Coordinates of C-alpha atoms in Angstrom, one line a residue:
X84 CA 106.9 -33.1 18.6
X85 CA 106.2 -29.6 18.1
X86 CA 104.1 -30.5 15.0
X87 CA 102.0 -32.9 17.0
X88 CA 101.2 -30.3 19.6
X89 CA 99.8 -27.8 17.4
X90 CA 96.6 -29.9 15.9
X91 CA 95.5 -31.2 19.8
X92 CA 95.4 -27.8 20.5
X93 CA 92.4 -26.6 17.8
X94 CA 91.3 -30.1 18.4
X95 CA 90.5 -28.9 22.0
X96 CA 89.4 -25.8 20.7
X97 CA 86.9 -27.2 18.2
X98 CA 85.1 -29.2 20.9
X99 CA 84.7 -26.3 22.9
X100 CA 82.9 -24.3 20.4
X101 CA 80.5 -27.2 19.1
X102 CA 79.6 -27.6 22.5
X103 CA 78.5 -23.5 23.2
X104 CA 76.7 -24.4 19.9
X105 CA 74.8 -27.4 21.2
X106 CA 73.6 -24.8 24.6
X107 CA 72.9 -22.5 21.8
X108 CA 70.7 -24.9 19.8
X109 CA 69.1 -25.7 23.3
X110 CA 68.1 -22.4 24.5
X111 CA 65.4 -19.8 22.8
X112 CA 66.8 -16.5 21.6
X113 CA 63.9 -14.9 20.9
X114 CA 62.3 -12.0 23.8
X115 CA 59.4 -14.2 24.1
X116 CA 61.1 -17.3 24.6
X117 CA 63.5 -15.7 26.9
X118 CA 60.2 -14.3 28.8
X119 CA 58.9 -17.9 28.7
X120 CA 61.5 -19.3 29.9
X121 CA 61.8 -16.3 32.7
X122 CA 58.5 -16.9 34.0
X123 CA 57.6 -20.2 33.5
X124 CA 54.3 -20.3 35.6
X125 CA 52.7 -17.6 33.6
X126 CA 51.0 -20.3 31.2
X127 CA 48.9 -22.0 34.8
X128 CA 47.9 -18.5 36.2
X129 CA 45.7 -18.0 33.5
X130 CA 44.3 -21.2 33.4
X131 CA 43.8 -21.2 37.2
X132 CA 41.9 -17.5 36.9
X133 CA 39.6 -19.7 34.7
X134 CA 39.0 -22.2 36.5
X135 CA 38.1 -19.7 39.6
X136 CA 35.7 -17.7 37.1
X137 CA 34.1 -21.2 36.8
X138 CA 33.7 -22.1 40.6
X139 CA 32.4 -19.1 41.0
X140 CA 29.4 -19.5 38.4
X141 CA 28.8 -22.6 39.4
X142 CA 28.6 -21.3 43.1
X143 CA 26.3 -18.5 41.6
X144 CA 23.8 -21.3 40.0
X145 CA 23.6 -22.8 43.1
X146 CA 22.8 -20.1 45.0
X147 CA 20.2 -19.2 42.5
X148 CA 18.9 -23.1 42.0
X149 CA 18.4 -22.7 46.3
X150 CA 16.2 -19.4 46.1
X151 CA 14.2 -20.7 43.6
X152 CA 13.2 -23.7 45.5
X153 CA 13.0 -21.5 48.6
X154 CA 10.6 -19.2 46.6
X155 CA 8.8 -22.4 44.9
X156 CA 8.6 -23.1 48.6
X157 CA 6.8 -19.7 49.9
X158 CA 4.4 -20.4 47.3
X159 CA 3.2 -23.4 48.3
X160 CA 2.7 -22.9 51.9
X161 CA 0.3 -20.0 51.4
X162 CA -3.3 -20.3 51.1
X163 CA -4.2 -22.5 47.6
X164 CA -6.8 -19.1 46.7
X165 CA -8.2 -17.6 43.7
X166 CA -8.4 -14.5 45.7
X167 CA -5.5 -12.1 44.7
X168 CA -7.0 -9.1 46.9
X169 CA -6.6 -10.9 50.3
X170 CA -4.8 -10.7 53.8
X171 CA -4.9 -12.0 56.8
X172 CA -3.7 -11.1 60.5
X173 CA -3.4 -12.7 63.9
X174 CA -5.4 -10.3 66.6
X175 CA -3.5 -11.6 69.3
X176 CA -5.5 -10.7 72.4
X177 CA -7.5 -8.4 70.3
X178 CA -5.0 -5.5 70.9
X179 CA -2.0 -6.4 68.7
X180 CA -1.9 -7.3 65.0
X181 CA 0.7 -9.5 63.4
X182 CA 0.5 -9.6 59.6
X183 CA 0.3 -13.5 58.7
X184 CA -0.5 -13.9 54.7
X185 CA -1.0 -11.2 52.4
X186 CA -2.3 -12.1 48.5
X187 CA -0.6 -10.7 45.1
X188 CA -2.7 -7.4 45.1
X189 CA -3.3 -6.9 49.2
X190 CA -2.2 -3.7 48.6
X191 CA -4.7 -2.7 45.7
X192 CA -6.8 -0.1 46.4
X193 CA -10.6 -1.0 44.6
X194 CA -13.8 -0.7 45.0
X195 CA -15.4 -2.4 48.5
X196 CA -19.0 -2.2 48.5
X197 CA -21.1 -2.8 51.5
X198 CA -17.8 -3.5 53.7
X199 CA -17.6 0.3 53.9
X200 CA -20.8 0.0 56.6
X201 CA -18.3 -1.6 58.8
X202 CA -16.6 2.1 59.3
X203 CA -20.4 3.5 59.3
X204 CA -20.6 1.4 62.5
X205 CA -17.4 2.6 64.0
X206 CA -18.3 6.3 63.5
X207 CA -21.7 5.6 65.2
X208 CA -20.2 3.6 68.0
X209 CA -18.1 6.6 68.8
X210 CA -21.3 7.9 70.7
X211 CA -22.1 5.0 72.7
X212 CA -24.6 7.3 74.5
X213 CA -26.9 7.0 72.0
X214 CA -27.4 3.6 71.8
X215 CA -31.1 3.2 72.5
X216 CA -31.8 7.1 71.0
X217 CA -34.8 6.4 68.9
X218 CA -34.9 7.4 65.0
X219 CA -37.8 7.3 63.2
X220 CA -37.6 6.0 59.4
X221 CA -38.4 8.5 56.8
X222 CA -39.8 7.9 53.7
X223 CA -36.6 9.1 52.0
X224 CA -35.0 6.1 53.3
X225 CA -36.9 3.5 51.7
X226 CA -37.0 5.5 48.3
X227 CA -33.1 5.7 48.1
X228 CA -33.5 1.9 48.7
X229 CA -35.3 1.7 45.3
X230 CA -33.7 4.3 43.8
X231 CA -30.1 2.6 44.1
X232 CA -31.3 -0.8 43.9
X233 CA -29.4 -1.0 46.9
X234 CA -29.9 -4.1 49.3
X235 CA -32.8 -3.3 52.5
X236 CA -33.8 -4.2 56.2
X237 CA -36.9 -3.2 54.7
X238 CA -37.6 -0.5 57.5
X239 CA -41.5 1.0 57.0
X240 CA -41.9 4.2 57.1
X241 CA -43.1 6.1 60.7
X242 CA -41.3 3.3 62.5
X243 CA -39.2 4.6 65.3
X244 CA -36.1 2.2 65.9
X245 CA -33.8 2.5 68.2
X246 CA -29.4 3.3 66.8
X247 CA -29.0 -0.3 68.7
X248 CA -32.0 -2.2 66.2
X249 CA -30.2 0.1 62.7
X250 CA -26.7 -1.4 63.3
X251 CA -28.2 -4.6 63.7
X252 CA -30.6 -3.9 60.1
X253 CA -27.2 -2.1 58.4
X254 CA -25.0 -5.2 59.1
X255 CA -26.4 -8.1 59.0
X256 CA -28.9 -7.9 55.8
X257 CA -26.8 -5.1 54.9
X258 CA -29.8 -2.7 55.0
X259 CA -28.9 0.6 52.9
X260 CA -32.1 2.1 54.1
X261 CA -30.5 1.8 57.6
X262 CA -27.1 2.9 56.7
X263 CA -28.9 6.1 55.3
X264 CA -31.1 6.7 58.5
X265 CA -27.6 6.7 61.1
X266 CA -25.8 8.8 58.4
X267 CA -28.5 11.0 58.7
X268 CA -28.5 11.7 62.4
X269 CA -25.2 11.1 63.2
X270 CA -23.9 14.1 60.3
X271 CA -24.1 17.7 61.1
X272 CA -26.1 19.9 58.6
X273 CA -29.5 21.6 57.7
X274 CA -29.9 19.5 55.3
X275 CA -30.4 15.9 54.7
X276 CA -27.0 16.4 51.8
X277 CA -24.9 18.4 54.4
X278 CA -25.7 15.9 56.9
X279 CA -24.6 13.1 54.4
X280 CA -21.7 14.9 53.5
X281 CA -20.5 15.4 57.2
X282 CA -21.1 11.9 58.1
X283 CA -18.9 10.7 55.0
X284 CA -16.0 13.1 56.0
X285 CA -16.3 12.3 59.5
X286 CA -16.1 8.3 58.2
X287 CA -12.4 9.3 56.2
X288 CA -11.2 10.8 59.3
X289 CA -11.3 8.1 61.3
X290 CA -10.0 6.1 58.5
X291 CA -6.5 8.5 58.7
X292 CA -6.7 7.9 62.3
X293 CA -6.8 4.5 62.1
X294 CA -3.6 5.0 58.9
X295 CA -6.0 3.1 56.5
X296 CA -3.8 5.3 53.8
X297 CA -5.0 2.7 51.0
X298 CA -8.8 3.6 52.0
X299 CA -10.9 6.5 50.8
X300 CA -14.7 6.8 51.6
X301 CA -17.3 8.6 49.4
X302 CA -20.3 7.2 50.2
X303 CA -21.8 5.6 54.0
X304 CA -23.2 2.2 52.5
X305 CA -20.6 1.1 49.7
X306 CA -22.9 2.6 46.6
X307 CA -19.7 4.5 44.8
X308 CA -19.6 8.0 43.0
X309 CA -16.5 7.0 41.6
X310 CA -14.0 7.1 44.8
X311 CA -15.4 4.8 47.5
X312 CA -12.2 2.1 47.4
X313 CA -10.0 0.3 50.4
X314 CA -7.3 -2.8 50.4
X315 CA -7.4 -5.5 51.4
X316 CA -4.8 -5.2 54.3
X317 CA -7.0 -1.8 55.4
X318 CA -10.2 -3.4 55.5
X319 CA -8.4 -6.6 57.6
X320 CA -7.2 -4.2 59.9
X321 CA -10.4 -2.2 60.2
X322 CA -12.1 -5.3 60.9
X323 CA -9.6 -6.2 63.5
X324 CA -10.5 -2.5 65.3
X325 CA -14.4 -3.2 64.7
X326 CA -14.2 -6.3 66.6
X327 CA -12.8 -4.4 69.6
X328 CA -16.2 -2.7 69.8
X329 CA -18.5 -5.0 72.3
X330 CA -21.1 -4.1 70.5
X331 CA -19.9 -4.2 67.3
X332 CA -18.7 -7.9 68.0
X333 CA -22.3 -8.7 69.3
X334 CA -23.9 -7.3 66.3
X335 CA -22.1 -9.2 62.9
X336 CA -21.8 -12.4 65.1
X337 CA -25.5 -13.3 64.9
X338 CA -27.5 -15.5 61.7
X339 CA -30.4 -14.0 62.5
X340 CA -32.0 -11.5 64.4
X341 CA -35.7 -10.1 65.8
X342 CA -36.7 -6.8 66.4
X343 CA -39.8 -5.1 67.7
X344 CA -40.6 -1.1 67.2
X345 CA -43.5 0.7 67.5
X346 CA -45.2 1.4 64.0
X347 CA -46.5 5.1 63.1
X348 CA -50.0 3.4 63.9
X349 CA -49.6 2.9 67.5
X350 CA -49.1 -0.9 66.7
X351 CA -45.8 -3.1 67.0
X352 CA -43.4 -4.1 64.1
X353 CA -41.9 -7.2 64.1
X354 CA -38.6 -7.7 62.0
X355 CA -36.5 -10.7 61.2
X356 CA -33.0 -10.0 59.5
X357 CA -31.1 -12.9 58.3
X358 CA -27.0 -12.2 58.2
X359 CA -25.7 -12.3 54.8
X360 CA -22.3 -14.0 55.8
X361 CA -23.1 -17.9 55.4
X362 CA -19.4 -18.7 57.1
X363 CA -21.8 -18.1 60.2
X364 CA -23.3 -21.5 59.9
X365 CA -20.3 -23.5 58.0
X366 CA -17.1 -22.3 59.7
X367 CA -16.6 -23.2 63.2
X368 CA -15.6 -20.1 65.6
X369 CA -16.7 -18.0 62.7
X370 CA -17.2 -14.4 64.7
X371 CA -18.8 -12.1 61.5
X372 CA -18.1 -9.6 60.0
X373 CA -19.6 -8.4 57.6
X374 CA -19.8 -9.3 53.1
X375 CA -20.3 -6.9 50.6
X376 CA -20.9 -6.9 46.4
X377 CA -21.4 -4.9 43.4
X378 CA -20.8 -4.6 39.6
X379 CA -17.6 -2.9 40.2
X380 CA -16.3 -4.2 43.3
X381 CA -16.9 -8.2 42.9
X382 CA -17.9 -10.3 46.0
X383 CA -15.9 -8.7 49.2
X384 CA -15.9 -10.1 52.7
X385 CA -14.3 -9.3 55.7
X386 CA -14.1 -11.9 57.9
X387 CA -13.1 -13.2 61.7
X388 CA -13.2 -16.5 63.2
X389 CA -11.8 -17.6 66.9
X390 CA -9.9 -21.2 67.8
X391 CA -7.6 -22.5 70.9
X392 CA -7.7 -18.5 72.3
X393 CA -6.6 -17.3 68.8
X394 CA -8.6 -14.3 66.7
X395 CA -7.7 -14.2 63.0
X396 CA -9.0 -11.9 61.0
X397 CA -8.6 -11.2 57.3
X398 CA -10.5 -9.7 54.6
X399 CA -11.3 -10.3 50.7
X400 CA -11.9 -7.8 47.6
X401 CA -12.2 -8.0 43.9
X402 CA -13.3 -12.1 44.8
X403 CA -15.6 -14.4 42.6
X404 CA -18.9 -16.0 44.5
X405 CA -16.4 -18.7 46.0
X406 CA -15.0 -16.0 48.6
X407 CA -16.6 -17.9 51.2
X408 CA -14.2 -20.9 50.2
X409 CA -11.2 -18.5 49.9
X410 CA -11.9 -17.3 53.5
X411 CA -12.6 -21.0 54.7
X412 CA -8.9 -21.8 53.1
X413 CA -7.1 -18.6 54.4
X414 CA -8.8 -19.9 58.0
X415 CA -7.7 -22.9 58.0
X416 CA -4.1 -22.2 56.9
X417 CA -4.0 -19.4 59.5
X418 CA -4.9 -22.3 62.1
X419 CA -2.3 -24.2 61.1
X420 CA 0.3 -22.0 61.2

């Protein structure tokens, strides 16, 4: 029996061991296996960090697909203008401002032509005392006229008219010869080029009073020696003050005006001015103000026009001979809105 016993024995034995040898077989024995086999969710953290990279560009293209459209959006509910120098602002009740459109270059400073009288009206219009002061029209005023090939009330010479009659020959034909006459006797000096030269200066104060810091005046009538230049958003807003000026209002708002003054004969002139700014007759509520051109500054306008108790006013530089379009549009989409 003793025989028998011995082979069960490593029998048993040799089970055991092919057994540790199968869990052998079955397990890794390598470190990165036993590190696998550690950790085994290490394989779907990565994947899930992808997949969060990727929601979160996705996310980012859609947030950048939405401003897009938003901006696509802007765009098209603005004025449809060729006019990049352009803004416009709500008055209000004549005493506020509220910025409502401004154009590409609003903030531009270039040249402005004969919308620079529109401050050579406010600096007069500080002395409202003087209003019906007769000046009498010197011969210097009409050569300038020539000399510049500027545009004319076509004042004669040895007429006497009153600072009332020039504002309404400097801004509504735009009258150069007029400009020069209330530059003349509104500026301190001894002579007619210190005068001038007072006048401007006293023109690009107010302008800093008024922080106008894109506008810079050289001359009184808009005819440039090289640094006579506003914005757009300046000249609005210098408009806007203009217009709070009674007489100022009452001046740019009429087509056409008459004037009598006594002639250096003893006889009585008779002039007829016709306004320049055509939105007068084709824009309904159109208030003024005043238009301007030149070789360097375009076709400019500065306009105003008045609906259901609301003043807008808004101004145009640099334009092409369609600004009166461009302001009709900016109107109407200011109306609307």
């Amino acid at each position: 029996m003793g025989s028998h016993a011995r082979p069960n024995r490593i029998h048993r034995t040799g089970v055991r061991i092919a057994m540790v040898a199968m869990v052998g077989a079955a397990l890794p024995i390598t470190a990165t296996g036993l590190a696998q086999a550690a950790t085994p969710g290490a394989t779907h953290s990565a994947d899930d960090n992808q997949d969060a990279h990727r929601q979160q560009a996705a996310q980012k293209a859609v947030q950048q697909r939405a401003a897009d459209a938003a901006q696509d959006l802007k765009a098209q509910d603005a004025p449809q203008v060729k006019a990049d120098h352009a803004f416009l602002l709500d008055a209000r009740d004549g005493s506020q401002e509220r910025e409502m459109w401004a154009g590409a270059k609003a903030d531009e400073s270039v040249s402005m032509a004969s919308t620079t009288k529109i401050m050579t009206a406010l600096v007069v219009l500080k002395h409202p005392e003087w209003l019906e002061h007769g000046i009498q029209v010197k011969q210097e005023y009409r050569d300038y006229v020539q000399k510049a090939g500027a545009s004319t009330a076509d004042l004669q010479t040895g007429d006497t008219l009153t600072v009332r009659q020039l504002l309404h020959a400097m801004l509504i034909p735009s009258g150069a010869d007029a400009a020069l006459a209330l530059a003349d006797n509104y500026g301190q000096g001894a002579t007619q080029q210190e005068r001038i030269a007072d006048f401007v200066r006293q023109m690009n104060d107010e302008a800093k009073q008024l922080g106008l810091t894109g506008t810079h005046f050289d001359t009184f009538d808009g005819i440039s020696h090289g640094d006579n230049r506003s914005t757009a958003r300046d000249l609005a807003k210098l408009g806007q003050r203009a217009m709070l000026q009674p007489v100022f209002a009452e001046v740019v708002k009429n087509k056409q005006f008459k004037a009598e003054a006594p002639a250096a004969n003893g006889h009585t002139r008779y002039y007829t001015w016709n306004n320049t700014n055509t939105l007068l007759s084709t824009y309904d509520g159109a208030l003024g103000i005043k238009t301007g051109s030149g070789p360097e500054s375009g076709y400019c306008l500065v306009f105003a026009a008045e609906r259901d108790n609301r003043t807008l006013v808004g101004a145009i530089l640099n334009d092409d001979k369609g600004r009166f379009d461009d302001a009709t549009k900016i109107l109407d989409w200011g109306f609307a809105h």
